[in-house]
Short mmCIF file of C-alpha atoms in Angstrom, two decimals:
data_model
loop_
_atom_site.label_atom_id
_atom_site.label_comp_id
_atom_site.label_asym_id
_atom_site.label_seq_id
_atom_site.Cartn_x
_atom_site.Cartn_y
_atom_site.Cartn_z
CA UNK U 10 112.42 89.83 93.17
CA UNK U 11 110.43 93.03 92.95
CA UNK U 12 110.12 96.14 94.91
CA UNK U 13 106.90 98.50 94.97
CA UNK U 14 107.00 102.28 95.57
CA UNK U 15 104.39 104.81 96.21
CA UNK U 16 105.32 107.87 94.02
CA UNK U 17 103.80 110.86 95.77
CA UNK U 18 102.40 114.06 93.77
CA UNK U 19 103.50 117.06 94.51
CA UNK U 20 101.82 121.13 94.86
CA UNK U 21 103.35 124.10 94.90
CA UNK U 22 102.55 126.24 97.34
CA UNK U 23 104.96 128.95 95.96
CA UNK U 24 106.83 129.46 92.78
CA UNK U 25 108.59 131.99 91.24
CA UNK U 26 110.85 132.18 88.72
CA UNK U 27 113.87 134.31 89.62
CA UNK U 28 115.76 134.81 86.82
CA UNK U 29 116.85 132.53 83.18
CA UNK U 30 120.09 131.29 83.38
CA UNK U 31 123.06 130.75 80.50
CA UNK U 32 122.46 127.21 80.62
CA UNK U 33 119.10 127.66 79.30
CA UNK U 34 117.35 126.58 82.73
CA UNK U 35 115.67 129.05 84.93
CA UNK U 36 116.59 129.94 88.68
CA UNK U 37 113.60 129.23 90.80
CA UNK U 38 112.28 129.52 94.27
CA UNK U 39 109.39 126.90 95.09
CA UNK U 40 107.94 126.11 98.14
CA UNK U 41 107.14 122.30 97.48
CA UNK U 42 104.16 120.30 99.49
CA UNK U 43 104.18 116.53 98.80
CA UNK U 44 100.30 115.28 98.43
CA UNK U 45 98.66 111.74 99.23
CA UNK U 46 98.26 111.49 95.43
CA UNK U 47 100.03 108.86 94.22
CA UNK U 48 101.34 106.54 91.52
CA UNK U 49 102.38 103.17 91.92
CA UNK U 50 105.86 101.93 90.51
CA UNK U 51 106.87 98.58 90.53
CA UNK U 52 110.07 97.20 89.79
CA UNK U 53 110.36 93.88 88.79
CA UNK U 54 113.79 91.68 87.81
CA UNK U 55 114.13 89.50 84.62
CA UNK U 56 117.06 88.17 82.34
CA UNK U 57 116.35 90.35 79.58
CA UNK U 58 119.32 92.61 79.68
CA UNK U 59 116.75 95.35 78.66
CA UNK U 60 114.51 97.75 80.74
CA UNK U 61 110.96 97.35 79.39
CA UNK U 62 107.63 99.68 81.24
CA UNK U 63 104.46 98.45 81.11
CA UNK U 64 101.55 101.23 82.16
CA UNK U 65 97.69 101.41 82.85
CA UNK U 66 97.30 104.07 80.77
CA UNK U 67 97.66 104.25 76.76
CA UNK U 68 98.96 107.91 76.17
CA UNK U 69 102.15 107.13 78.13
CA UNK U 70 105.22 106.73 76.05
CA UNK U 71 106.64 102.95 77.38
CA UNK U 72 110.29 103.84 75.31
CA UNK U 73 113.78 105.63 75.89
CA UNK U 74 111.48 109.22 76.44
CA UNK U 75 109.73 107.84 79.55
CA UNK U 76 111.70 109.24 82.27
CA UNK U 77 111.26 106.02 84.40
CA UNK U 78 112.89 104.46 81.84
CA UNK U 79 115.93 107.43 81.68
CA UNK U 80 115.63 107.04 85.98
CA UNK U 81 116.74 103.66 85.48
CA UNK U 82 119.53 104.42 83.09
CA UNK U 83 121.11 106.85 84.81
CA UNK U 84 121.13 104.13 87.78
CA UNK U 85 123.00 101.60 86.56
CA UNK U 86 125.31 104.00 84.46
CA UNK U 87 126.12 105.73 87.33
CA UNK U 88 126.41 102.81 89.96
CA UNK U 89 128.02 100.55 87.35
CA UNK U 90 125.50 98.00 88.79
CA UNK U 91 124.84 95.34 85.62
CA UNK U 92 121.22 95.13 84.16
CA UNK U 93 120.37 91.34 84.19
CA UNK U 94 117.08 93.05 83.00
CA UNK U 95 113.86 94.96 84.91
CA UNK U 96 110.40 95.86 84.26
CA UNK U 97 108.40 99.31 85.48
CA UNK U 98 105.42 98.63 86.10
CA UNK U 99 103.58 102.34 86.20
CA UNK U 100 99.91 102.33 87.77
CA UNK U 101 98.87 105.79 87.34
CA UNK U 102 96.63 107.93 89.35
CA UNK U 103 98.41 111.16 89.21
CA UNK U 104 96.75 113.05 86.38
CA UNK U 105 99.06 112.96 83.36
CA UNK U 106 100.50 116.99 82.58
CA UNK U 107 99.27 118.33 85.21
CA UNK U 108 101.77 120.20 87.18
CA UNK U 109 101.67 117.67 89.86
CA UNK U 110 105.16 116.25 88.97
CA UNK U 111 103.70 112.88 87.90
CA UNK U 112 106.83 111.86 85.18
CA UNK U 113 109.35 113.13 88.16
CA UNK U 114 107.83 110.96 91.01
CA UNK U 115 107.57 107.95 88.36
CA UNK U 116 111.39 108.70 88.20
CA UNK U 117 112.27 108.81 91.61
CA UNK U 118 110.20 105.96 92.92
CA UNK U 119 112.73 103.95 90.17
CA UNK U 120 115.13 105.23 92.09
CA UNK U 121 114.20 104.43 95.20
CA UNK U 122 113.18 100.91 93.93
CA UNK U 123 116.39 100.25 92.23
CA UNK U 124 118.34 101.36 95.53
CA UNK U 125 116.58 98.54 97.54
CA UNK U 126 116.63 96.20 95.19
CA UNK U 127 120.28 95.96 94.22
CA UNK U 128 121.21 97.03 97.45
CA UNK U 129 122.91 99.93 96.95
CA UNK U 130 122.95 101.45 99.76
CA UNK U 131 122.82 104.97 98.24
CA UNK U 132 121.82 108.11 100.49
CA UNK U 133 118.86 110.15 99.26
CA UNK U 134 121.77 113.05 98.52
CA UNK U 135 123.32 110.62 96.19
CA UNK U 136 120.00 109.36 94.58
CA UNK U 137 119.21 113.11 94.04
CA UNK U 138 122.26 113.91 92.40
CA UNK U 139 121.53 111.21 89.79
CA UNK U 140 117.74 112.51 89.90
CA UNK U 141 118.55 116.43 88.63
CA UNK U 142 120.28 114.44 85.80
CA UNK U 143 116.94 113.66 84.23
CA UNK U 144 114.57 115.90 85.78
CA UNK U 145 114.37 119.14 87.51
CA UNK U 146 111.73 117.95 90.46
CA UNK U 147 113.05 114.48 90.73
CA UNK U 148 115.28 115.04 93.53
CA UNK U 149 112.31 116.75 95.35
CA UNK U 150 109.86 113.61 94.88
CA UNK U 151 112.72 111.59 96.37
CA UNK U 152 112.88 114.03 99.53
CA UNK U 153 109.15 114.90 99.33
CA UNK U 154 107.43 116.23 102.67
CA UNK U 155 107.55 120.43 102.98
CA UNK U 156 110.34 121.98 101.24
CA UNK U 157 111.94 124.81 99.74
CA UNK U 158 113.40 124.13 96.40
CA UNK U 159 115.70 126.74 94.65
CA UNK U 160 118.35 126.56 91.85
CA UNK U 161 116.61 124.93 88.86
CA UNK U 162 114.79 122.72 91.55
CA UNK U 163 117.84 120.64 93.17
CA UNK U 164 119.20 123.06 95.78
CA UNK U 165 116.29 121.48 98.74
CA UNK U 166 116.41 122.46 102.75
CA UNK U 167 113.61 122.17 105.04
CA UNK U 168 110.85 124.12 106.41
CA UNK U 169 108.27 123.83 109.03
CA UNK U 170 105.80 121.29 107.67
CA UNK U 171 102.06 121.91 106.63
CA UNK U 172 99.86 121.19 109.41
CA UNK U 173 96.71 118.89 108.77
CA UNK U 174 94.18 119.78 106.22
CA UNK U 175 92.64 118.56 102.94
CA UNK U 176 93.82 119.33 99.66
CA UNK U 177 91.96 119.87 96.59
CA UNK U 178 92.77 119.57 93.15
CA UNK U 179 91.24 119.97 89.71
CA UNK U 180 92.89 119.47 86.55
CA UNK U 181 90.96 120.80 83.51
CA UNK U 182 90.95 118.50 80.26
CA UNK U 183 93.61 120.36 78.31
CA UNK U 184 97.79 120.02 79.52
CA UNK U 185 100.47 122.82 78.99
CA UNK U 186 103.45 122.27 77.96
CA UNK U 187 106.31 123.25 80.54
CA UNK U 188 108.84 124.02 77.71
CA UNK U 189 106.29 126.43 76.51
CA UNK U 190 105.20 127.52 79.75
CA UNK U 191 109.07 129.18 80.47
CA UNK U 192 109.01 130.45 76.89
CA UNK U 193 106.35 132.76 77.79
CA UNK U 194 108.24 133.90 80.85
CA UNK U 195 111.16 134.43 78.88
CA UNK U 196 109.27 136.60 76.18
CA UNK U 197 106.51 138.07 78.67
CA UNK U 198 108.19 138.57 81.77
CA UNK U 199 106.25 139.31 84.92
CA UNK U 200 104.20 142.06 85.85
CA UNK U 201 104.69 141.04 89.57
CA UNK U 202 106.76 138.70 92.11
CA UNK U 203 105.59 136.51 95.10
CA UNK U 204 105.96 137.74 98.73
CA UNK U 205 108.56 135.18 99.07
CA UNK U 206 109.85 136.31 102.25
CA UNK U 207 106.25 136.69 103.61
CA UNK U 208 105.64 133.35 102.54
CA UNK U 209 108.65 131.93 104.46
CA UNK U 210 107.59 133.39 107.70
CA UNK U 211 103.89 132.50 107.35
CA UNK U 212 105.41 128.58 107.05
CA UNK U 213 107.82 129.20 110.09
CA UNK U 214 104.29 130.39 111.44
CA UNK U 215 102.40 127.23 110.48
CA UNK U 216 99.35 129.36 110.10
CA UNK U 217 97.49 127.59 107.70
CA UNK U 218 95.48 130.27 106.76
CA UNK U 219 98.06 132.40 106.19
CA UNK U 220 99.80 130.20 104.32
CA UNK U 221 97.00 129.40 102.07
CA UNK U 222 96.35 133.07 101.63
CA UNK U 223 100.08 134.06 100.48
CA UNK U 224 99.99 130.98 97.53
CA UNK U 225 101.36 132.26 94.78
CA UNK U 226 102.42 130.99 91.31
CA UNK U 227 104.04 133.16 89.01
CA UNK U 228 102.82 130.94 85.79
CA UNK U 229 99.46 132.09 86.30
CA UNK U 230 100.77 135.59 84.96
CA UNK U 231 101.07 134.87 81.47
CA UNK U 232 99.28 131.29 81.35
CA UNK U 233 96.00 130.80 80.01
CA UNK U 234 94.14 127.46 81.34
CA UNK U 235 90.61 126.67 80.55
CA UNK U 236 87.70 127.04 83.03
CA UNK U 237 90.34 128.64 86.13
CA UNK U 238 88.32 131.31 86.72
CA UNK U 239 85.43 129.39 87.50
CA UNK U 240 87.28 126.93 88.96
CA UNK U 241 89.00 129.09 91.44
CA UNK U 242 85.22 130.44 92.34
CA UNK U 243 83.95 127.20 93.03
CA UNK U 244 87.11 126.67 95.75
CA UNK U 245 86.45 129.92 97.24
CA UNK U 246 82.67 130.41 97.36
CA UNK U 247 83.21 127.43 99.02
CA UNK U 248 85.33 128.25 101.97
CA UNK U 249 88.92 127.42 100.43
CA UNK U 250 91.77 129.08 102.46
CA UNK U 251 93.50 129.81 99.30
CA UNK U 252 93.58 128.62 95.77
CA UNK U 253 96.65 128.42 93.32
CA UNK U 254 97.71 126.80 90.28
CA UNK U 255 100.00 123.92 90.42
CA UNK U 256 103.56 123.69 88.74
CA UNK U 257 102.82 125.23 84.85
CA UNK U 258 99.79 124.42 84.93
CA UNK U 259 96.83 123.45 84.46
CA UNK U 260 96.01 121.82 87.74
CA UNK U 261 94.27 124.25 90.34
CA UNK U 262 94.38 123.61 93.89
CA UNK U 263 92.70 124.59 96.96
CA UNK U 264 93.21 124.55 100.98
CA UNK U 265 90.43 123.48 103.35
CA UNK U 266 90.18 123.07 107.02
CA UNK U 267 87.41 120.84 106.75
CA UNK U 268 86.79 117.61 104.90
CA UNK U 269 83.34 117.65 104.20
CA UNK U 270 83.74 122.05 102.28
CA UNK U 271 86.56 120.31 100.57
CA UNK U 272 84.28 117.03 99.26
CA UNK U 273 81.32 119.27 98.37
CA UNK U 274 83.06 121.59 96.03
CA UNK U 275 84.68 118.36 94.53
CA UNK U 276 81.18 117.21 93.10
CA UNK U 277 80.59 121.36 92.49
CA UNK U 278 83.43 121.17 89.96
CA UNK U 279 82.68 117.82 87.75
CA UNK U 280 81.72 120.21 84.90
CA UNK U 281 84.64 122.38 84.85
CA UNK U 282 87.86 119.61 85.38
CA UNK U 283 88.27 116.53 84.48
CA UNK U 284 90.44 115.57 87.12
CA UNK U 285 89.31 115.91 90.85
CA UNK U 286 91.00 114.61 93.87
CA UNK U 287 90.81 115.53 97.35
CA UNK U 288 93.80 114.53 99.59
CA UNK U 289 95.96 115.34 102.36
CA UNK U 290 100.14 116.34 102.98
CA UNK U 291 102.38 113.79 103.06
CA UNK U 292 105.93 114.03 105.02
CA UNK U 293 107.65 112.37 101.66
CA UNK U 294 107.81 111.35 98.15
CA UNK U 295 108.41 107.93 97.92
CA UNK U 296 107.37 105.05 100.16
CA UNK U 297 108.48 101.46 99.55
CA UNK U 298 105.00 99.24 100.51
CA UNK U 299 106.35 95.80 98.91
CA UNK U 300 109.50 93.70 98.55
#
């Protein structure tokens, strides 16, 4: 028996970073927008006792460090459910360190697989609460659709979801490292905070404009990503309703109203990213499409 999942990428419309903690984490406030990017996971059962991944693409690690692979050992550790033996099957199409939670939705859509197919019956709370375990935005690509995420990610409630309108993202060919990305705010601090309360209302608003226009991430304060600048002027000379960087970095979105701005500055921006998608919202972060 196997079980599919589409793994949905996520954006972050809003993120700021509130304060380090004694734990060695970081308090955060995110405003979280599940995209129409997605991987696909498959879960397959075997007798092999073991939990092998296979991948489409070579520079993903297919051990222990994979966090499908931890997703699925915190599953049966924690539901005491036996491992006759599975395989992950990861078909990738969520750029790879990006800041568009690509390892975390591989995670969850384990999750999600592993709930249906040993029948666990587990609520999304509970398949959260083994999702913070082994990553900070796993329990948000379980919930996915429009949400505010504080605490180190896990604490999720709802707000008013994005209305219709086409997303845009380029990833430049370099990655940053999120460990490193938090060691600059610890050593740099920042110069200035997001209108978080501004942002709030503007999504209680729905205004997409307004929304777009209030997108903040405090990363881009004291991280450096190739070819943003001219990026970000592509997106905007070309009628984006806002641009922001995604997660750490170094994936830069932008917000259209209209399809057809949104596809032109895609081919505008082939020699500046490596990386270009244009998609849409989506109302969650995993979707079972085959049992």
């Amino acid at each position: 028996m196997e079980i599919k999942v589409k793994a949905y990428a996520k954006i972050n419309l809003l993120l700021d970073i509130v304060a380090k903690r004694n734990d060695g984490y970081h308090d955060l406030f995110m405003i979280m927008q599940s995209i129409g990017l997605y991987d696909t996971v498959t879960v397959t059962q075997n007798k092999s006792k073991k939990i092998s991944i296979t991948c489409n693409i070579d520079d993903i690690p297919l051990d222990e460090s994979n966090i499908a692979h931890k997703a699925a050992a915190a599953f049966f550790k924690s539901t005491k459910i036996k491992n006759s033996g599975i395989n992950i099957d990861i078909q990738k199409r969520i750029p790879h360190a990006a800041g568009l939670a690509g390892g975390s939705a591989d995670g969850a859509g384990v999750l999600v697989a592993l709930n249906k197919l040993f029948d666990a019956k587990l609520s999304d709370d509970e398949l959260c609460a083994i999702g913070v375990k082994i990553g900070a935005d796993v329990p948000f690509c379980i919930k996915g659709g429009t949400l505010l995420a504080q605490g180190i990610g896990d604490v999720l409630n709802k707000v008013k979801p994005l209305r219709r309108c086409y997303i845009l993202i380029a990833k430049p060919d370099c990655s940053v490292n999120t460990g490193y990305a938090y060691k600059q705010f610890d050593e740099c601090g920042k110069v200035h905070t997001p209108d978080k309360f501004g942002m709030l209302c503007a999504m209680q608003g729905r205004d997409l404009a307004d929304i777009a226009g209030r997108m903040e991430n405090v990363f881009e304060q004291f991280i450096l990503v190739e070819n943003k600048v001219e990026i970000k002027n592509i997106m905007r000379e070309n009628g984006a309703l806002g641009v922001c960087m995604s997660g750490s970095g170094p994936t830069v979105f932008a917000i259209y109203d209209d399809k057809s701005k949104a596809e032109k500055t895609a081919k505008e921006l082939k020699p500046f990213a490596k990386d270009i998608a244009v998609t849409t919202p989506v109302s969650k972060g995993c979707k079972i499409i085959g049992e």
